[in-house]
Amino acid sequence: MSETINEHGLKRYIDESIKRAIRKRCGFGCVICGNAIVQYHHFAPPFKDAKEHNPEGIALLCGSCHNEVSTGFASNIKVSHASKNPFCLRKGFTSHKLKMDNDYPVIVVGTARWEKTVTIFEVLGEPILQIEPPEQPNTPYLITGLFCVQEGNELFRIVKNEWIGLIKNWDITFSGGRVTIRRKLHDIALELQYTPPSNINITKIDMYYKGARIFGDKNGFKVTAPNKSTISIGSSNFKGISCHTAFLIDHTSVIAGYMCEYTG
Ligand SMILES: [Zn+2]
């Protein structure tokens, strides 16, 4: 594992376009168990014998499954079988359960920071990103949310801290604490950055839901109601504490910081 170049002169570095082909073929998750946090494993042939990075001979494996193979507790034959019928392609999604600490999650939406806030987005009475209290004492709060790129066209969802990306996406990467979903090359539809212990930063979003639009990136944030009423939060920092709802979107209005103890 440690050598960066093999006896045929092949470097470990895999070109991004080849990695993307491998991700797509494997359904963006471990071919054995479906976990979205993955490494690239040469199985046919093993890296030491490879003369090229052939996407057909490289599979996505999570750290745990990769470890079993590299320590001899699972074989490349198992990887090969799983690679022909990857877990995520059978299930339709890849996923990873986020292991957050137990303090109340802080959600940063573009440049707006929301602390102790119950619902981040509510569209026409429906919460689409919210934080529920822990089900048991001394366990994490539970984040649930839905992210759509067009009306009803789901990109990604979070169900009680499990991050779930559909395989129909053009590309999904989980790396550096960040999930990135691309619609095409250089076109990010959604980017969420997790920072331990319990911060989630929505750094890029472009979402449509029930006629509302939520759009934001490092330059600012814009929420638009079905009748085109819009609230913009620019590049200056904004903070809401102990709010019922961060962005309350109705047919004809958008409220930022609904029922808050503090905004500023
Ligand atoms: Zn696995």
mmCIF file of C-alpha atoms and ligand atoms in Angstrom:
data_model
loop_
_atom_site.group_PDB
_atom_site.id
_atom_site.type_symbol
_atom_site.label_atom_id
_atom_site.label_comp_id
_atom_site.label_asym_id
_atom_site.label_seq_id
_atom_site.Cartn_x
_atom_site.Cartn_y
_atom_site.Cartn_z
ATOM 1 C CA MET A 1 0.000 0.000 0.000
ATOM 2 C CA SER A 2 2.733 2.445 0.902
ATOM 3 C CA GLU A 3 4.662 2.554 -2.399
ATOM 4 C CA THR A 4 3.670 5.451 -4.622
ATOM 5 C CA ILE A 5 5.062 3.932 -7.815
ATOM 6 C CA ASN A 6 5.093 0.256 -8.791
ATOM 7 C CA GLU A 7 7.720 -1.786 -10.654
ATOM 8 C CA HIS A 8 6.029 -0.979 -13.979
ATOM 9 C CA GLY A 9 6.453 2.729 -13.291
ATOM 10 C CA LEU A 10 2.740 3.299 -12.582
ATOM 11 C CA LYS A 11 2.066 6.002 -9.998
ATOM 12 C CA ARG A 12 -0.647 5.602 -7.372
ATOM 13 C CA TYR A 13 -2.115 8.923 -8.421
ATOM 14 C CA ILE A 14 -5.270 8.304 -10.440
ATOM 15 C CA ASP A 15 -6.452 10.953 -12.862
ATOM 16 C CA GLU A 16 -9.705 12.637 -11.794
ATOM 17 C CA SER A 17 -11.580 11.610 -14.954
ATOM 18 C CA ILE A 18 -10.693 7.942 -14.318
ATOM 19 C CA LYS A 19 -11.735 8.290 -10.658
ATOM 20 C CA ARG A 20 -15.061 9.717 -11.792
ATOM 21 C CA ALA A 21 -15.615 6.752 -14.134
ATOM 22 C CA ILE A 22 -14.881 4.386 -11.227
ATOM 23 C CA ARG A 23 -17.256 6.274 -8.922
ATOM 24 C CA LYS A 24 -20.052 6.130 -11.478
ATOM 25 C CA ARG A 25 -19.508 2.426 -12.200
ATOM 26 C CA CYS A 26 -19.520 1.588 -8.468
ATOM 27 C CA GLY A 27 -22.512 3.824 -7.577
ATOM 28 C CA PHE A 28 -20.399 6.309 -5.541
ATOM 29 C CA GLY A 29 -19.972 3.937 -2.587
ATOM 30 C CA CYS A 30 -18.137 0.855 -1.331
ATOM 31 C CA VAL A 31 -18.997 -1.996 -3.729
ATOM 32 C CA ILE A 32 -19.300 -4.389 -0.754
ATOM 33 C CA CYS A 33 -21.204 -2.391 1.919
ATOM 34 C CA GLY A 34 -22.290 0.872 0.230
ATOM 35 C CA ASN A 35 -20.495 3.313 2.576
ATOM 36 C CA ALA A 36 -19.933 6.639 0.816
ATOM 37 C CA ILE A 37 -16.481 7.327 2.301
ATOM 38 C CA VAL A 38 -14.226 5.387 -0.025
ATOM 39 C CA GLN A 39 -10.773 4.583 -1.296
ATOM 40 C CA TYR A 40 -9.741 3.313 -4.746
ATOM 41 C CA HIS A 41 -8.635 -0.325 -4.756
ATOM 42 C CA HIS A 42 -6.910 -2.085 -7.671
ATOM 43 C CA PHE A 43 -8.141 -5.671 -7.707
ATOM 44 C CA ALA A 44 -7.667 -6.887 -11.303
ATOM 45 C CA PRO A 45 -4.756 -6.745 -11.419
ATOM 46 C CA PRO A 46 -3.501 -5.658 -7.953
ATOM 47 C CA PHE A 47 -1.670 -2.330 -8.006
ATOM 48 C CA LYS A 48 1.791 -3.956 -7.902
ATOM 49 C CA ASP A 49 1.062 -5.704 -11.230
ATOM 50 C CA ALA A 50 -0.922 -2.913 -12.906
ATOM 51 C CA LYS A 51 0.439 -1.154 -15.984
ATOM 52 C CA GLU A 52 -2.418 1.334 -16.167
ATOM 53 C CA HIS A 53 -5.357 2.601 -14.110
ATOM 54 C CA ASN A 54 -8.153 0.646 -15.773
ATOM 55 C CA PRO A 55 -11.537 1.681 -14.252
ATOM 56 C CA GLU A 56 -12.836 -1.880 -14.752
ATOM 57 C CA GLY A 57 -10.093 -3.237 -12.494
ATOM 58 C CA ILE A 58 -10.436 -0.624 -9.741
ATOM 59 C CA ALA A 59 -13.263 -0.607 -7.185
ATOM 60 C CA LEU A 60 -14.443 1.746 -4.479
ATOM 61 C CA LEU A 61 -13.998 0.262 -1.004
ATOM 62 C CA CYS A 62 -14.674 1.887 2.350
ATOM 63 C CA GLY A 63 -11.846 1.969 4.889
ATOM 64 C CA SER A 64 -13.185 -1.041 6.744
ATOM 65 C CA CYS A 65 -13.665 -3.276 3.690
ATOM 66 C CA HIS A 66 -10.348 -2.075 2.229
ATOM 67 C CA ASN A 67 -8.630 -3.004 5.478
ATOM 68 C CA GLU A 68 -10.086 -6.524 5.364
ATOM 69 C CA VAL A 69 -8.705 -7.027 1.859
ATOM 70 C CA SER A 70 -5.279 -5.546 2.569
ATOM 71 C CA THR A 71 -4.862 -7.624 5.747
ATOM 72 C CA GLY A 72 -5.918 -10.867 4.071
ATOM 73 C CA PHE A 73 -9.345 -11.211 5.720
ATOM 74 C CA ALA A 74 -11.149 -10.740 2.428
ATOM 75 C CA SER A 75 -9.993 -11.534 -1.097
ATOM 76 C CA ASN A 76 -9.823 -9.708 -4.385
ATOM 77 C CA ILE A 77 -12.193 -12.409 -5.676
ATOM 78 C CA LYS A 78 -14.802 -11.026 -3.270
ATOM 79 C CA VAL A 79 -14.052 -7.494 -4.502
ATOM 80 C CA SER A 80 -14.344 -8.678 -8.101
ATOM 81 C CA HIS A 81 -17.746 -10.268 -7.455
ATOM 82 C CA ALA A 82 -19.005 -7.173 -5.616
ATOM 83 C CA SER A 83 -17.643 -4.954 -8.373
ATOM 84 C CA LYS A 84 -19.826 -6.753 -10.942
ATOM 85 C CA ASN A 85 -22.937 -6.049 -8.856
ATOM 86 C CA PRO A 86 -22.122 -3.076 -6.604
ATOM 87 C CA PHE A 87 -24.125 -2.572 -3.417
ATOM 88 C CA CYS A 88 -25.124 1.019 -4.269
ATOM 89 C CA LEU A 89 -26.357 0.152 -7.766
ATOM 90 C CA ARG A 90 -28.634 -2.472 -6.239
ATOM 91 C CA LYS A 91 -29.929 -0.066 -3.556
ATOM 92 C CA GLY A 92 -30.037 3.088 -5.683
ATOM 93 C CA PHE A 93 -28.034 5.227 -3.258
ATOM 94 C CA THR A 94 -24.804 5.613 -1.319
ATOM 95 C CA SER A 95 -24.822 6.693 2.310
ATOM 96 C CA HIS A 96 -22.813 7.525 5.385
ATOM 97 C CA LYS A 97 -23.997 7.952 8.955
ATOM 98 C CA LEU A 98 -22.541 11.136 10.391
ATOM 99 C CA LYS A 99 -21.161 10.641 13.893
ATOM 100 C CA MET A 100 -21.749 14.045 15.457
ATOM 101 C CA ASP A 101 -21.127 15.096 19.017
ATOM 102 C CA ASN A 102 -24.115 15.613 21.316
ATOM 103 C CA ASP A 103 -24.230 19.414 21.379
ATOM 104 C CA TYR A 104 -26.831 21.294 19.361
ATOM 105 C CA PRO A 105 -25.771 21.398 15.683
ATOM 106 C CA VAL A 106 -24.848 24.770 14.198
ATOM 107 C CA ILE A 107 -26.025 25.157 10.609
ATOM 108 C CA VAL A 108 -24.364 27.764 8.412
ATOM 109 C CA VAL A 109 -26.252 28.607 5.243
ATOM 110 C CA GLY A 110 -23.967 30.556 2.950
ATOM 111 C CA THR A 111 -22.972 33.421 5.268
ATOM 112 C CA ALA A 112 -25.837 33.057 7.800
ATOM 113 C CA ARG A 113 -25.151 31.122 10.989
ATOM 114 C CA TRP A 114 -28.037 29.454 12.850
ATOM 115 C CA GLU A 115 -27.573 28.258 16.409
ATOM 116 C CA LYS A 116 -30.162 26.319 18.421
ATOM 117 C CA THR A 117 -32.584 26.557 15.510
ATOM 118 C CA VAL A 118 -35.269 23.907 15.010
ATOM 119 C CA THR A 119 -36.101 24.265 11.318
ATOM 120 C CA ILE A 120 -33.646 25.643 8.776
ATOM 121 C CA PHE A 121 -35.935 25.669 5.704
ATOM 122 C CA GLU A 122 -39.695 25.473 5.759
ATOM 123 C CA VAL A 123 -41.495 25.651 2.400
ATOM 124 C CA LEU A 124 -45.290 26.107 2.348
ATOM 125 C CA GLY A 125 -45.660 24.562 5.786
ATOM 126 C CA GLU A 126 -43.315 21.644 5.131
ATOM 127 C CA PRO A 127 -39.995 21.499 7.019
ATOM 128 C CA ILE A 128 -37.341 20.409 4.520
ATOM 129 C CA LEU A 129 -34.280 20.761 6.747
ATOM 130 C CA GLN A 130 -34.748 20.416 10.487
ATOM 131 C CA ILE A 131 -33.106 19.349 13.717
ATOM 132 C CA GLU A 132 -34.891 16.990 16.098
ATOM 133 C CA PRO A 133 -33.908 16.344 19.715
ATOM 134 C CA PRO A 134 -31.959 13.175 20.544
ATOM 135 C CA GLU A 135 -34.038 10.009 20.831
ATOM 136 C CA GLN A 136 -31.988 8.825 23.828
ATOM 137 C CA PRO A 137 -30.089 10.785 26.485
ATOM 138 C CA ASN A 138 -26.433 11.438 25.641
ATOM 139 C CA THR A 139 -26.864 10.828 21.913
ATOM 140 C CA PRO A 140 -26.636 13.368 19.063
ATOM 141 C CA TYR A 141 -29.369 15.657 17.791
ATOM 142 C CA LEU A 142 -30.925 14.341 14.588
ATOM 143 C CA ILE A 143 -30.766 16.270 11.323
ATOM 144 C CA THR A 144 -33.215 15.431 8.555
ATOM 145 C CA GLY A 145 -33.434 17.211 5.229
ATOM 146 C CA LEU A 146 -34.208 16.976 1.541
ATOM 147 C CA PHE A 147 -32.310 18.652 -1.285
ATOM 148 C CA CYS A 148 -33.840 18.841 -4.765
ATOM 149 C CA VAL A 149 -32.228 20.296 -7.864
ATOM 150 C CA GLN A 150 -35.474 20.811 -9.750
ATOM 151 C CA GLU A 151 -39.070 20.432 -8.717
ATOM 152 C CA GLY A 152 -39.260 17.134 -6.876
ATOM 153 C CA ASN A 153 -36.011 15.906 -8.427
ATOM 154 C CA GLU A 154 -34.119 14.677 -5.373
ATOM 155 C CA LEU A 155 -30.353 15.063 -5.270
ATOM 156 C CA PHE A 156 -29.568 14.224 -1.728
ATOM 157 C CA ARG A 157 -31.232 13.712 1.614
ATOM 158 C CA ILE A 158 -30.272 13.456 5.266
ATOM 159 C CA VAL A 159 -32.328 11.099 7.419
ATOM 160 C CA LYS A 160 -31.519 11.314 11.127
ATOM 161 C CA ASN A 161 -27.850 12.144 10.411
ATOM 162 C CA GLU A 162 -27.473 9.566 7.658
ATOM 163 C CA TRP A 163 -26.278 11.316 4.485
ATOM 164 C CA ILE A 164 -27.807 9.688 1.411
ATOM 165 C CA GLY A 165 -26.918 10.455 -2.223
ATOM 166 C CA LEU A 166 -28.855 8.962 -5.133
ATOM 167 C CA ILE A 167 -26.839 7.110 -7.773
ATOM 168 C CA LYS A 168 -28.617 8.951 -10.594
ATOM 169 C CA ASN A 169 -26.447 11.997 -9.775
ATOM 170 C CA TRP A 170 -23.697 12.816 -12.267
ATOM 171 C CA ASP A 171 -21.055 12.704 -9.530
ATOM 172 C CA ILE A 172 -20.905 12.509 -5.723
ATOM 173 C CA THR A 173 -17.766 12.773 -3.617
ATOM 174 C CA PHE A 174 -17.330 12.501 0.141
ATOM 175 C CA SER A 175 -13.938 13.959 0.980
ATOM 176 C CA GLY A 176 -12.387 16.285 3.564
ATOM 177 C CA GLY A 177 -15.592 16.226 5.635
ATOM 178 C CA ARG A 178 -17.428 17.506 2.592
ATOM 179 C CA VAL A 179 -20.055 16.051 0.322
ATOM 180 C CA THR A 180 -20.111 17.520 -3.174
ATOM 181 C CA ILE A 181 -22.745 16.758 -5.774
ATOM 182 C CA ARG A 182 -22.090 17.819 -9.331
ATOM 183 C CA ARG A 183 -24.566 18.140 -12.189
ATOM 184 C CA LYS A 184 -21.704 18.155 -14.671
ATOM 185 C CA LEU A 185 -18.042 19.123 -14.841
ATOM 186 C CA HIS A 186 -17.403 22.355 -12.881
ATOM 187 C CA ASP A 187 -21.115 22.588 -11.960
ATOM 188 C CA ILE A 188 -21.725 21.973 -8.257
ATOM 189 C CA ALA A 189 -25.402 21.573 -7.348
ATOM 190 C CA LEU A 190 -24.851 21.035 -3.637
ATOM 191 C CA GLU A 191 -21.909 21.174 -1.246
ATOM 192 C CA LEU A 192 -22.149 20.486 2.474
ATOM 193 C CA GLN A 193 -19.138 20.831 4.747
ATOM 194 C CA TYR A 194 -19.199 18.999 8.051
ATOM 195 C CA THR A 195 -16.854 20.377 10.713
ATOM 196 C CA PRO A 196 -16.595 18.345 13.917
ATOM 197 C CA PRO A 197 -18.020 18.306 16.451
ATOM 198 C CA SER A 198 -21.399 19.409 15.089
ATOM 199 C CA ASN A 199 -21.216 22.201 12.498
ATOM 200 C CA ILE A 200 -22.706 21.814 9.050
ATOM 201 C CA ASN A 201 -22.023 24.491 6.499
ATOM 202 C CA ILE A 202 -24.122 24.622 3.330
ATOM 203 C CA THR A 203 -21.488 26.199 1.114
ATOM 204 C CA LYS A 204 -23.328 25.746 -2.203
ATOM 205 C CA ILE A 205 -26.979 25.132 -2.867
ATOM 206 C CA ASP A 206 -29.294 25.584 -5.832
ATOM 207 C CA MET A 207 -32.602 24.062 -4.940
ATOM 208 C CA TYR A 208 -36.164 24.297 -6.190
ATOM 209 C CA TYR A 209 -39.089 23.091 -4.139
ATOM 210 C CA LYS A 210 -42.832 23.735 -4.497
ATOM 211 C CA GLY A 211 -42.184 26.859 -6.549
ATOM 212 C CA ALA A 212 -39.614 28.256 -4.076
ATOM 213 C CA ARG A 213 -35.921 28.575 -4.855
ATOM 214 C CA ILE A 214 -33.011 28.463 -2.431
ATOM 215 C CA PHE A 215 -29.742 29.553 -3.956
ATOM 216 C CA GLY A 216 -26.465 30.343 -2.262
ATOM 217 C CA ASP A 217 -22.697 30.201 -2.346
ATOM 218 C CA LYS A 218 -19.741 32.047 -0.805
ATOM 219 C CA ASN A 219 -20.964 35.341 -2.294
ATOM 220 C CA GLY A 220 -24.320 35.320 -0.580
ATOM 221 C CA PHE A 221 -27.640 33.686 -0.270
ATOM 222 C CA LYS A 222 -31.058 34.182 -1.800
ATOM 223 C CA VAL A 223 -34.389 32.623 -0.916
ATOM 224 C CA THR A 224 -37.322 33.213 -3.269
ATOM 225 C CA ALA A 225 -41.008 32.477 -2.634
ATOM 226 C CA PRO A 226 -43.296 31.123 -5.409
ATOM 227 C CA ASN A 227 -44.546 34.684 -6.122
ATOM 228 C CA LYS A 228 -40.864 35.813 -6.519
ATOM 229 C CA SER A 229 -40.652 37.674 -3.168
ATOM 230 C CA THR A 230 -36.970 37.367 -2.282
ATOM 231 C CA ILE A 231 -34.730 37.695 0.730
ATOM 232 C CA SER A 232 -31.013 38.128 0.113
ATOM 233 C CA ILE A 233 -28.265 37.747 2.659
ATOM 234 C CA GLY A 234 -25.071 39.238 1.298
ATOM 235 C CA SER A 235 -21.495 38.521 2.165
ATOM 236 C CA SER A 236 -21.736 40.106 5.623
ATOM 237 C CA ASN A 237 -22.178 37.712 8.494
ATOM 238 C CA PHE A 238 -25.641 37.162 9.913
ATOM 239 C CA LYS A 239 -26.521 35.189 12.994
ATOM 240 C CA GLY A 240 -29.750 33.773 14.434
ATOM 241 C CA ILE A 241 -29.923 32.130 17.850
ATOM 242 C CA SER A 242 -32.729 30.021 19.342
ATOM 243 C CA CYS A 243 -35.020 30.382 16.339
ATOM 244 C CA HIS A 244 -38.044 28.348 15.424
ATOM 245 C CA THR A 245 -37.287 28.674 11.704
ATOM 246 C CA ALA A 246 -34.281 30.091 9.871
ATOM 247 C CA PHE A 247 -36.051 30.582 6.519
ATOM 248 C CA LEU A 248 -39.838 30.447 6.483
ATOM 249 C CA ILE A 249 -41.098 30.415 2.899
ATOM 250 C CA ASP A 250 -44.773 30.927 2.137
ATOM 251 C CA HIS A 251 -46.567 31.463 -1.198
ATOM 252 C CA THR A 252 -45.988 35.219 -1.077
ATOM 253 C CA SER A 253 -43.260 35.866 1.482
ATOM 254 C CA VAL A 254 -39.919 34.797 2.904
ATOM 255 C CA ILE A 255 -39.030 35.428 6.541
ATOM 256 C CA ALA A 256 -35.416 35.053 7.702
ATOM 257 C CA GLY A 257 -35.248 34.340 11.412
ATOM 258 C CA TYR A 258 -38.795 33.433 12.398
ATOM 259 C CA MET A 259 -39.436 33.438 16.165
ATOM 260 C CA CYS A 260 -35.833 34.024 17.233
ATOM 261 C CA GLU A 261 -34.482 35.036 20.611
ATOM 262 C CA TYR A 262 -31.664 36.858 18.805
ATOM 263 C CA THR A 263 -30.808 37.934 15.278
ATOM 264 C CA GLY A 264 -28.062 40.243 14.166
HETATM 265 ZN ZN ZN B 1 -17.376 -1.264 2.791
#
